[in-house]
Amino acid sequence: MFYSYTLGILLFVAGSYALYDSSSDVVELTPSNFERLVTKSDEVWIVEFFAPWCGHCKNLVPEYKKAARALKGIIKVGAVDADQYKEFAQKYGVTGFPTIKVFTGSKHTPYQGQRTAEAFVDAGIKAAKEKAYDNLGKKSSGSSSDKSDVITLTDSNFKELVLDSEDLWLVEFFAPWCGHCKNLEPHWAKAATELKGKVKLGALDATVHQVMASRYQVQGYPTIKMFPAGKKTSDSVEDYNGGRTASDIVAWALEKVAENIAPPEIVQVVNEETMKACSEKPLCVVSILPHILDCNAACRNEYISILTRLGEKYKNKMWGWVWTEAGAQLALEEALELGGFGYPAMAVVNAKKLKFSTLRGSFSESGINEFLRDLSFGRGQTAPVKGAEMPKIVTTEPWDGKDGELPPEEDIDLSDVDLEKDEL
């Protein structure tokens, strides 16, 4: 009786720890063999850090075994009982289960794909290809395109990356086994690339990182939430209700960007700093307004009002908007070929590419709108900036908002002039 009871306990303990038996192609890794087999090896490894009691780890077993069988002789596939070897797992930043990493010698990167045999095979082949190109001293031709701009989110990094940031975020809460999530993946990645620099896109495995999924009441997959720019509160988080293609996601996100950003300020060019700030934008809209003696304060303010309304209309483009008085910045006028058309005049310049396009129509709200609309669709003629560099800016006094005044005429005193009759 005692013997069978003890044997039963031993069998239970052994069975509970043996997610991968000896007949599996998954190699059992431990602290004693890890360095020899993995980090000092020339082979590429996919390594799972698991806990025997973890439900997600148990669900992963069939796909992981299938991947190990498919990659046999090509890529090594191993598993570490991170519950038994806690300190060892912590060395590799393991905080949840399962954690999967791709090792190439001592270098390792987190696995961020879906938890299917096909995805594991793709990741292993990609790592092997990159290693082979490294050995050739070349960059893999597919390495740049394979790298996703989607940011992997977890319970531990969510606050720092999303909640504490000033950026606008779209976050997908997904499950690795979810078919709709797999269908969304390429569209999500494409949208992340198109929105780079404007909106950040993240993905969180809600089956592993359940704290954040629970906090935001995720009940189905995929669930997409929008976290606005600036300060974020629970009330400010919105459900995404757009389509599931890359173009749908981009269009929806840009609408939210437009709602959240302030309209650009129409800045007078008075020194290098004011022009530099505009030049750092994707495009800089430069207006040359008539001299204050040719167009009084009311006239000038009307032009600035037109520019302000158009700045609001095109604010989602993130362009810069500046103006200067005719004759105040002659080098700028010459570089953008604005001197021969009369005033007011306008050019839009790409300071990085040193190319510009000039407004040929009327300097009116409708005329400028048509000009800017064509540019936003990639239409319109461009020319290189003269001198192949942005011109030097002269430091001037900013406009005081008042009408111009002619310089006072000098009184000519003829009292001391002795005019003889014969000189008249």
Short mmCIF file of C-alpha atoms in Angstrom, two decimals:
data_model
loop_
_atom_site.label_atom_id
_atom_site.label_comp_id
_atom_site.label_asym_id
_atom_site.label_seq_id
_atom_site.Cartn_x
_atom_site.Cartn_y
_atom_site.Cartn_z
CA MET A 1 0.00 0.00 0.00
CA PHE A 2 2.75 2.45 0.98
CA TYR A 3 4.72 1.45 -2.12
CA SER A 4 1.84 2.09 -4.53
CA TYR A 5 1.03 5.43 -2.82
CA THR A 6 4.67 6.58 -3.11
CA LEU A 7 4.88 5.40 -6.69
CA GLY A 8 1.68 7.30 -7.49
CA ILE A 9 3.15 10.52 -6.09
CA LEU A 10 6.35 10.04 -8.06
CA LEU A 11 4.42 9.37 -11.25
CA PHE A 12 2.25 12.44 -10.65
CA VAL A 13 5.29 14.66 -10.04
CA ALA A 14 7.14 13.27 -13.05
CA GLY A 15 4.07 13.61 -15.26
CA SER A 16 3.39 17.17 -14.15
CA TYR A 17 6.87 18.30 -15.15
CA ALA A 18 7.17 16.37 -18.42
CA LEU A 19 5.53 18.61 -21.02
CA TYR A 20 7.97 17.20 -23.59
CA ASP A 21 8.88 13.52 -23.35
CA SER A 22 12.04 11.87 -24.64
CA SER A 23 10.36 10.90 -27.92
CA SER A 24 9.77 14.56 -28.75
CA ASP A 25 12.10 16.56 -31.00
CA VAL A 26 12.05 19.35 -28.40
CA VAL A 27 15.38 19.30 -26.55
CA GLU A 28 15.24 19.49 -22.75
CA LEU A 29 17.47 22.36 -21.64
CA THR A 30 18.79 23.00 -18.13
CA PRO A 31 21.34 25.36 -16.55
CA SER A 32 23.92 22.60 -16.79
CA ASN A 33 23.66 22.09 -20.56
CA PHE A 34 22.35 25.47 -21.77
CA GLU A 35 25.69 27.14 -22.31
CA ARG A 36 27.22 24.17 -24.11
CA LEU A 37 24.23 23.47 -26.35
CA VAL A 38 22.88 26.99 -26.96
CA THR A 39 24.98 30.06 -26.15
CA LYS A 40 28.34 28.57 -27.20
CA SER A 41 26.87 26.81 -30.19
CA ASP A 42 26.97 27.84 -33.84
CA GLU A 43 23.36 26.73 -34.27
CA VAL A 44 20.18 28.79 -34.19
CA TRP A 45 17.81 27.85 -31.36
CA ILE A 46 14.18 28.57 -30.56
CA VAL A 47 13.82 28.22 -26.79
CA GLU A 48 10.63 28.14 -24.74
CA PHE A 49 10.76 29.00 -21.04
CA PHE A 50 7.70 27.28 -19.54
CA ALA A 51 6.03 26.38 -16.26
CA PRO A 52 4.47 22.89 -16.05
CA TRP A 53 1.31 24.23 -14.40
CA CYS A 54 0.79 26.98 -17.00
CA GLY A 55 -2.33 26.40 -19.11
CA HIS A 56 -1.00 28.40 -22.08
CA CYS A 57 2.20 26.33 -22.01
CA LYS A 58 0.17 23.11 -22.14
CA ASN A 59 -1.88 24.47 -25.04
CA LEU A 60 1.33 25.33 -26.87
CA VAL A 61 2.79 21.79 -26.70
CA PRO A 62 1.23 20.31 -29.91
CA GLU A 63 2.27 23.26 -32.12
CA TYR A 64 5.73 23.48 -30.54
CA LYS A 65 6.32 19.76 -31.08
CA LYS A 66 5.13 20.06 -34.68
CA ALA A 67 7.56 22.95 -35.26
CA ALA A 68 10.44 20.99 -33.71
CA ARG A 69 9.70 18.06 -36.01
CA ALA A 70 9.53 20.30 -39.09
CA LEU A 71 12.78 22.10 -38.20
CA LYS A 72 14.72 18.94 -37.32
CA GLY A 73 18.18 19.12 -38.86
CA ILE A 74 17.69 22.82 -39.69
CA ILE A 75 16.99 24.77 -36.49
CA LYS A 76 17.20 23.51 -32.91
CA VAL A 77 14.08 23.73 -30.75
CA GLY A 78 14.37 23.49 -26.97
CA ALA A 79 12.49 24.07 -23.73
CA VAL A 80 13.50 25.11 -20.20
CA ASP A 81 11.41 24.43 -17.10
CA ALA A 82 11.57 28.01 -15.83
CA ASP A 83 9.53 27.14 -12.75
CA GLN A 84 12.17 24.67 -11.63
CA TYR A 85 15.10 26.90 -12.66
CA LYS A 86 13.72 30.30 -11.62
CA GLU A 87 17.04 32.12 -11.13
CA PHE A 88 18.36 30.86 -14.45
CA ALA A 89 15.21 32.01 -16.27
CA GLN A 90 15.42 35.45 -14.68
CA LYS A 91 18.84 35.84 -16.29
CA TYR A 92 17.03 35.96 -19.62
CA GLY A 93 14.29 38.34 -18.48
CA VAL A 94 11.57 35.72 -18.11
CA THR A 95 8.62 37.18 -16.20
CA GLY A 96 5.69 35.24 -17.66
CA PHE A 97 4.91 31.88 -19.26
CA PRO A 98 5.47 30.82 -21.86
CA THR A 99 8.33 33.11 -22.86
CA ILE A 100 9.94 32.22 -26.18
CA LYS A 101 13.29 33.50 -27.42
CA VAL A 102 15.40 32.99 -30.53
CA PHE A 103 19.09 32.39 -29.79
CA THR A 104 21.98 32.82 -32.20
CA GLY A 105 24.95 32.01 -30.00
CA SER A 106 24.95 34.36 -27.02
CA LYS A 107 22.63 36.83 -28.80
CA HIS A 108 18.93 36.37 -28.18
CA THR A 109 15.76 38.19 -29.21
CA PRO A 110 12.17 37.78 -28.00
CA TYR A 111 9.90 35.78 -30.28
CA GLN A 112 6.97 38.05 -31.22
CA GLY A 113 5.00 35.97 -33.69
CA GLN A 114 1.90 33.84 -33.44
CA ARG A 115 2.04 30.56 -31.55
CA THR A 116 1.65 28.21 -34.47
CA ALA A 117 4.05 25.69 -35.95
CA GLU A 118 4.17 27.66 -39.20
CA ALA A 119 5.07 30.90 -37.40
CA PHE A 120 7.83 29.16 -35.41
CA VAL A 121 9.24 27.71 -38.63
CA ASP A 122 9.21 31.15 -40.28
CA ALA A 123 11.00 32.70 -37.30
CA GLY A 124 13.65 29.99 -37.25
CA ILE A 125 14.32 30.22 -41.01
CA LYS A 126 14.51 34.02 -40.79
CA ALA A 127 17.06 33.86 -37.96
CA ALA A 128 19.14 31.31 -39.87
CA LYS A 129 19.07 33.49 -43.00
CA GLU A 130 20.22 36.54 -41.03
CA LYS A 131 23.02 34.51 -39.46
CA ALA A 132 24.16 33.28 -42.87
CA TYR A 133 24.24 36.83 -44.25
CA ASP A 134 26.13 37.98 -41.16
CA ASN A 135 28.71 35.30 -41.90
CA LEU A 136 29.02 36.74 -45.39
CA GLY A 137 29.44 40.20 -43.94
CA LYS A 138 26.21 41.35 -45.58
CA LYS A 139 22.81 42.46 -44.39
CA SER A 140 19.95 40.08 -45.16
CA SER A 141 17.96 41.38 -48.10
CA GLY A 142 14.76 40.68 -46.25
CA SER A 143 15.82 41.86 -42.82
CA SER A 144 14.55 45.42 -43.08
CA SER A 145 11.17 44.47 -44.50
CA ASP A 146 10.72 41.59 -42.05
CA LYS A 147 11.09 43.90 -39.08
CA SER A 148 7.68 45.05 -37.93
CA ASP A 149 6.94 48.54 -36.63
CA VAL A 150 4.31 47.05 -34.30
CA ILE A 151 5.50 47.42 -30.69
CA THR A 152 5.16 44.37 -28.45
CA LEU A 153 3.37 45.31 -25.24
CA THR A 154 3.22 43.46 -21.94
CA ASP A 155 1.75 43.99 -18.48
CA SER A 156 5.14 45.21 -17.31
CA ASN A 157 5.87 47.78 -20.05
CA PHE A 158 2.34 49.01 -20.80
CA LYS A 159 2.35 51.90 -18.33
CA GLU A 160 5.76 53.22 -19.39
CA LEU A 161 5.28 52.87 -23.15
CA VAL A 162 1.59 53.72 -23.53
CA LEU A 163 0.02 55.37 -20.48
CA ASP A 164 2.96 57.63 -19.59
CA SER A 165 3.71 58.67 -23.18
CA GLU A 166 2.58 61.80 -25.02
CA ASP A 167 1.87 59.75 -28.15
CA LEU A 168 -1.42 58.59 -29.59
CA TRP A 169 -1.59 54.77 -29.50
CA LEU A 170 -3.69 52.08 -31.15
CA VAL A 171 -3.37 48.84 -29.18
CA GLU A 172 -4.51 45.42 -30.38
CA PHE A 173 -5.36 42.90 -27.66
CA PHE A 174 -5.04 39.51 -29.35
CA ALA A 175 -4.98 35.78 -28.71
CA PRO A 176 -2.39 33.64 -30.55
CA TRP A 177 -4.99 31.03 -31.55
CA CYS A 178 -7.51 33.60 -32.86
CA GLY A 179 -8.13 33.34 -36.61
CA HIS A 180 -9.32 36.94 -36.94
CA CYS A 181 -6.13 38.09 -35.17
CA LYS A 182 -4.00 36.18 -37.68
CA ASN A 183 -5.91 37.76 -40.57
CA LEU A 184 -5.42 41.20 -39.05
CA GLU A 185 -1.66 40.78 -38.46
CA PRO A 186 -0.30 41.83 -41.91
CA HIS A 187 -2.70 44.79 -42.08
CA TRP A 188 -1.74 45.88 -38.58
CA ALA A 189 1.96 45.71 -39.48
CA LYS A 190 1.46 47.67 -42.72
CA ALA A 191 -0.57 50.34 -40.92
CA ALA A 192 2.13 50.64 -38.24
CA THR A 193 4.72 51.38 -40.92
CA GLU A 194 2.51 53.94 -42.71
CA LEU A 195 1.67 55.69 -39.44
CA LYS A 196 5.22 55.72 -38.11
CA GLY A 197 6.04 59.09 -36.59
CA LYS A 198 2.35 60.01 -36.22
CA VAL A 199 0.65 57.17 -34.32
CA LYS A 200 2.15 54.21 -32.47
CA LEU A 201 0.66 50.75 -32.96
CA GLY A 202 1.11 48.05 -30.34
CA ALA A 203 0.01 44.47 -29.79
CA LEU A 204 -0.55 42.72 -26.47
CA ASP A 205 -1.12 38.99 -26.05
CA ALA A 206 -4.18 39.13 -23.82
CA THR A 207 -3.97 35.42 -22.98
CA VAL A 208 -0.61 35.98 -21.28
CA HIS A 209 -0.79 39.61 -20.10
CA GLN A 210 -4.18 39.43 -18.46
CA VAL A 211 -3.81 42.38 -16.08
CA MET A 212 -4.09 44.99 -18.85
CA ALA A 213 -6.63 42.92 -20.78
CA SER A 214 -8.84 42.78 -17.67
CA ARG A 215 -8.32 46.47 -16.89
CA TYR A 216 -9.66 47.45 -20.31
CA GLN A 217 -12.43 44.83 -20.27
CA VAL A 218 -11.20 42.81 -23.23
CA GLN A 219 -13.73 40.05 -23.85
CA GLY A 220 -13.13 39.10 -27.47
CA TYR A 221 -10.25 38.95 -29.94
CA PRO A 222 -8.98 41.04 -31.50
CA THR A 223 -10.03 44.05 -29.43
CA ILE A 224 -8.51 47.38 -30.48
CA LYS A 225 -8.37 50.41 -28.20
CA MET A 226 -7.28 53.99 -28.90
CA PHE A 227 -5.22 55.78 -26.22
CA PRO A 228 -5.16 59.52 -27.01
CA ALA A 229 -2.12 61.78 -27.20
CA GLY A 230 -1.13 63.56 -24.00
CA LYS A 231 -2.57 62.71 -20.62
CA LYS A 232 -4.51 59.44 -20.63
CA THR A 233 -7.40 58.58 -18.33
CA SER A 234 -9.75 55.62 -18.31
CA ASP A 235 -12.47 57.87 -19.73
CA SER A 236 -10.29 58.99 -22.64
CA VAL A 237 -9.68 55.46 -23.98
CA GLU A 238 -11.87 54.71 -27.01
CA ASP A 239 -12.88 51.52 -28.79
CA TYR A 240 -11.68 51.28 -32.38
CA ASN A 241 -14.70 51.02 -34.67
CA GLY A 242 -13.07 51.19 -38.11
CA GLY A 243 -12.41 48.57 -40.75
CA ARG A 244 -9.77 45.83 -40.59
CA THR A 245 -7.64 46.68 -43.64
CA ALA A 246 -4.42 48.69 -43.44
CA SER A 247 -6.00 51.62 -45.31
CA ASP A 248 -9.00 51.59 -42.96
CA ILE A 249 -6.75 51.63 -39.90
CA VAL A 250 -4.57 54.44 -41.29
CA ALA A 251 -7.55 56.60 -42.25
CA TRP A 252 -9.22 56.14 -38.84
CA ALA A 253 -6.00 56.90 -36.98
CA LEU A 254 -5.28 60.06 -38.99
CA GLU A 255 -8.76 61.36 -38.24
CA LYS A 256 -8.00 60.94 -34.54
CA VAL A 257 -4.65 62.68 -35.01
CA ALA A 258 -6.43 65.61 -36.65
CA GLU A 259 -8.91 65.79 -33.77
CA ASN A 260 -6.15 65.77 -31.18
CA ILE A 261 -3.57 68.16 -32.63
CA ALA A 262 -3.71 71.93 -32.36
CA PRO A 263 -3.68 73.99 -35.57
CA PRO A 264 -0.25 75.28 -36.56
CA GLU A 265 0.84 78.79 -35.65
CA ILE A 266 1.49 81.14 -38.56
CA VAL A 267 4.98 82.35 -37.60
CA GLN A 268 6.82 85.43 -38.86
CA VAL A 269 10.37 84.70 -40.04
CA VAL A 270 12.52 86.99 -37.89
CA ASN A 271 15.66 84.85 -37.36
CA GLU A 272 17.29 81.52 -38.21
CA GLU A 273 15.42 79.69 -35.43
CA THR A 274 11.98 80.55 -36.79
CA MET A 275 12.86 79.31 -40.26
CA LYS A 276 14.68 76.23 -38.95
CA ALA A 277 11.61 75.15 -36.97
CA CYS A 278 9.53 75.29 -40.15
CA SER A 279 12.21 73.52 -42.22
CA GLU A 280 12.14 70.54 -39.85
CA LYS A 281 8.49 69.83 -40.74
CA PRO A 282 7.60 67.50 -43.66
CA LEU A 283 6.81 70.63 -45.73
CA CYS A 284 7.16 74.34 -44.94
CA VAL A 285 4.57 76.77 -46.37
CA VAL A 286 6.31 80.13 -46.97
CA SER A 287 4.28 83.27 -47.67
CA ILE A 288 5.71 86.64 -48.70
CA LEU A 289 3.20 89.34 -47.73
CA PRO A 290 3.23 92.89 -49.12
CA HIS A 291 5.21 95.57 -47.32
CA ILE A 292 3.19 97.22 -44.55
CA LEU A 293 3.20 100.51 -46.51
CA ASP A 294 1.58 98.72 -49.45
CA CYS A 295 -0.93 96.76 -47.34
CA ASN A 296 -1.96 98.15 -43.95
CA ALA A 297 -2.56 96.19 -40.72
CA ALA A 298 -6.13 95.22 -41.63
CA CYS A 299 -4.97 94.03 -45.06
CA ARG A 300 -2.09 92.01 -43.58
CA ASN A 301 -4.28 90.48 -40.88
CA GLU A 302 -6.74 89.35 -43.53
CA TYR A 303 -3.97 87.47 -45.32
CA ILE A 304 -2.83 85.93 -42.02
CA SER A 305 -6.44 84.90 -41.30
CA ILE A 306 -6.57 83.07 -44.63
CA LEU A 307 -3.35 81.23 -43.77
CA THR A 308 -4.68 80.39 -40.28
CA ARG A 309 -7.87 78.83 -41.69
CA LEU A 310 -5.90 76.78 -44.21
CA GLY A 311 -3.43 75.74 -41.50
CA GLU A 312 -6.40 74.38 -39.54
CA LYS A 313 -7.69 72.55 -42.61
CA TYR A 314 -4.35 70.87 -43.34
CA LYS A 315 -3.17 70.46 -39.74
CA ASN A 316 -3.05 66.66 -39.95
CA LYS A 317 -0.25 67.02 -42.53
CA MET A 318 2.03 68.40 -39.77
CA TRP A 319 3.33 71.17 -42.08
CA GLY A 320 5.04 74.31 -40.88
CA TRP A 321 3.66 77.76 -41.78
CA VAL A 322 5.71 80.99 -41.91
CA TRP A 323 5.45 84.44 -43.45
CA THR A 324 7.74 87.39 -44.00
CA GLU A 325 7.38 90.90 -45.33
CA ALA A 326 8.39 91.62 -48.91
CA GLY A 327 12.02 92.68 -49.02
CA ALA A 328 12.81 91.58 -45.45
CA GLN A 329 14.32 88.22 -46.44
CA LEU A 330 15.65 88.71 -49.96
CA ALA A 331 17.82 85.55 -49.88
CA LEU A 332 14.73 83.46 -49.06
CA GLU A 333 12.74 85.08 -51.87
CA GLU A 334 15.57 84.46 -54.33
CA ALA A 335 16.09 80.82 -53.27
CA LEU A 336 12.37 80.09 -53.78
CA GLU A 337 12.09 82.27 -56.91
CA LEU A 338 9.40 84.47 -55.37
CA GLY A 339 10.69 87.87 -56.44
CA GLY A 340 9.17 88.09 -59.91
CA PHE A 341 5.49 87.41 -59.26
CA GLY A 342 4.48 90.38 -57.14
CA TYR A 343 3.13 90.20 -53.61
CA PRO A 344 1.62 88.34 -51.86
CA ALA A 345 3.39 85.16 -53.01
CA MET A 346 3.76 81.62 -51.72
CA ALA A 347 6.03 78.60 -52.06
CA VAL A 348 6.01 75.23 -50.30
CA VAL A 349 9.48 73.84 -49.63
CA ASN A 350 10.79 70.43 -48.63
CA ALA A 351 13.96 71.48 -46.82
CA LYS A 352 15.32 67.94 -46.59
CA LYS A 353 15.08 67.33 -50.33
CA LEU A 354 15.78 71.01 -51.14
CA LYS A 355 12.85 71.19 -53.54
CA PHE A 356 9.96 73.65 -53.69
CA SER A 357 6.75 74.35 -55.54
CA THR A 358 5.38 77.85 -56.22
CA LEU A 359 1.79 79.07 -56.08
CA ARG A 360 0.89 80.18 -59.62
CA GLY A 361 -2.76 80.94 -58.96
CA SER A 362 -4.36 83.66 -56.88
CA PHE A 363 -3.32 84.30 -53.30
CA SER A 364 -6.87 83.66 -52.07
CA GLU A 365 -8.36 81.02 -49.82
CA SER A 366 -9.68 79.00 -52.76
CA GLY A 367 -6.52 79.51 -54.84
CA ILE A 368 -4.16 78.44 -52.04
CA ASN A 369 -6.44 75.54 -51.08
CA GLU A 370 -6.34 74.18 -54.65
CA PHE A 371 -2.54 74.56 -54.70
CA LEU A 372 -2.09 72.75 -51.36
CA ARG A 373 -4.60 70.05 -52.24
CA ASP A 374 -2.66 69.22 -55.40
CA LEU A 375 0.57 69.05 -53.40
CA SER A 376 -1.00 66.75 -50.81
CA PHE A 377 -1.89 64.34 -53.65
CA GLY A 378 1.64 64.51 -55.08
CA ARG A 379 0.68 66.73 -58.00
CA GLY A 380 2.37 69.95 -59.06
CA GLN A 381 5.72 70.98 -60.46
CA THR A 382 8.81 71.23 -58.24
CA ALA A 383 12.15 72.96 -58.66
CA PRO A 384 15.45 72.72 -56.76
CA VAL A 385 16.17 75.36 -54.13
CA LYS A 386 18.66 77.84 -55.61
CA GLY A 387 22.15 77.45 -54.22
CA ALA A 388 21.39 73.84 -53.18
CA GLU A 389 20.94 74.88 -49.55
CA MET A 390 18.45 76.72 -47.42
CA PRO A 391 19.25 80.46 -47.50
CA LYS A 392 20.60 82.52 -44.63
CA ILE A 393 17.97 84.37 -42.65
CA VAL A 394 18.43 88.00 -41.62
CA THR A 395 17.48 88.89 -38.05
CA THR A 396 14.66 91.45 -38.11
CA GLU A 397 12.21 93.01 -35.69
CA PRO A 398 8.83 91.27 -35.47
CA TRP A 399 5.79 93.16 -36.71
CA ASP A 400 4.11 95.20 -33.96
CA GLY A 401 0.66 94.71 -35.43
CA LYS A 402 0.28 98.37 -36.39
CA ASP A 403 -0.03 100.23 -39.68
CA GLY A 404 3.18 101.39 -41.30
CA GLU A 405 4.29 104.98 -41.10
CA LEU A 406 6.20 106.89 -43.72
CA PRO A 407 9.44 108.42 -42.43
CA PRO A 408 8.89 112.10 -41.55
CA GLU A 409 9.90 114.55 -44.24
CA GLU A 410 12.87 116.73 -43.37
CA ASP A 411 12.20 120.47 -43.15
CA ILE A 412 14.57 122.43 -45.33
CA ASP A 413 15.72 125.69 -43.72
CA LEU A 414 16.70 128.24 -46.39
CA SER A 415 17.15 131.18 -44.00
CA ASP A 416 20.91 130.97 -44.07
CA VAL A 417 21.12 130.71 -47.83
CA ASP A 418 22.18 133.98 -49.51
CA LEU A 419 20.74 134.00 -52.97
CA GLU A 420 21.99 136.76 -55.23
CA LYS A 421 19.73 138.02 -57.95
CA ASP A 422 22.11 136.99 -60.65
CA GLU A 423 22.07 133.44 -59.25
CA LEU A 424 18.34 133.17 -59.68
#
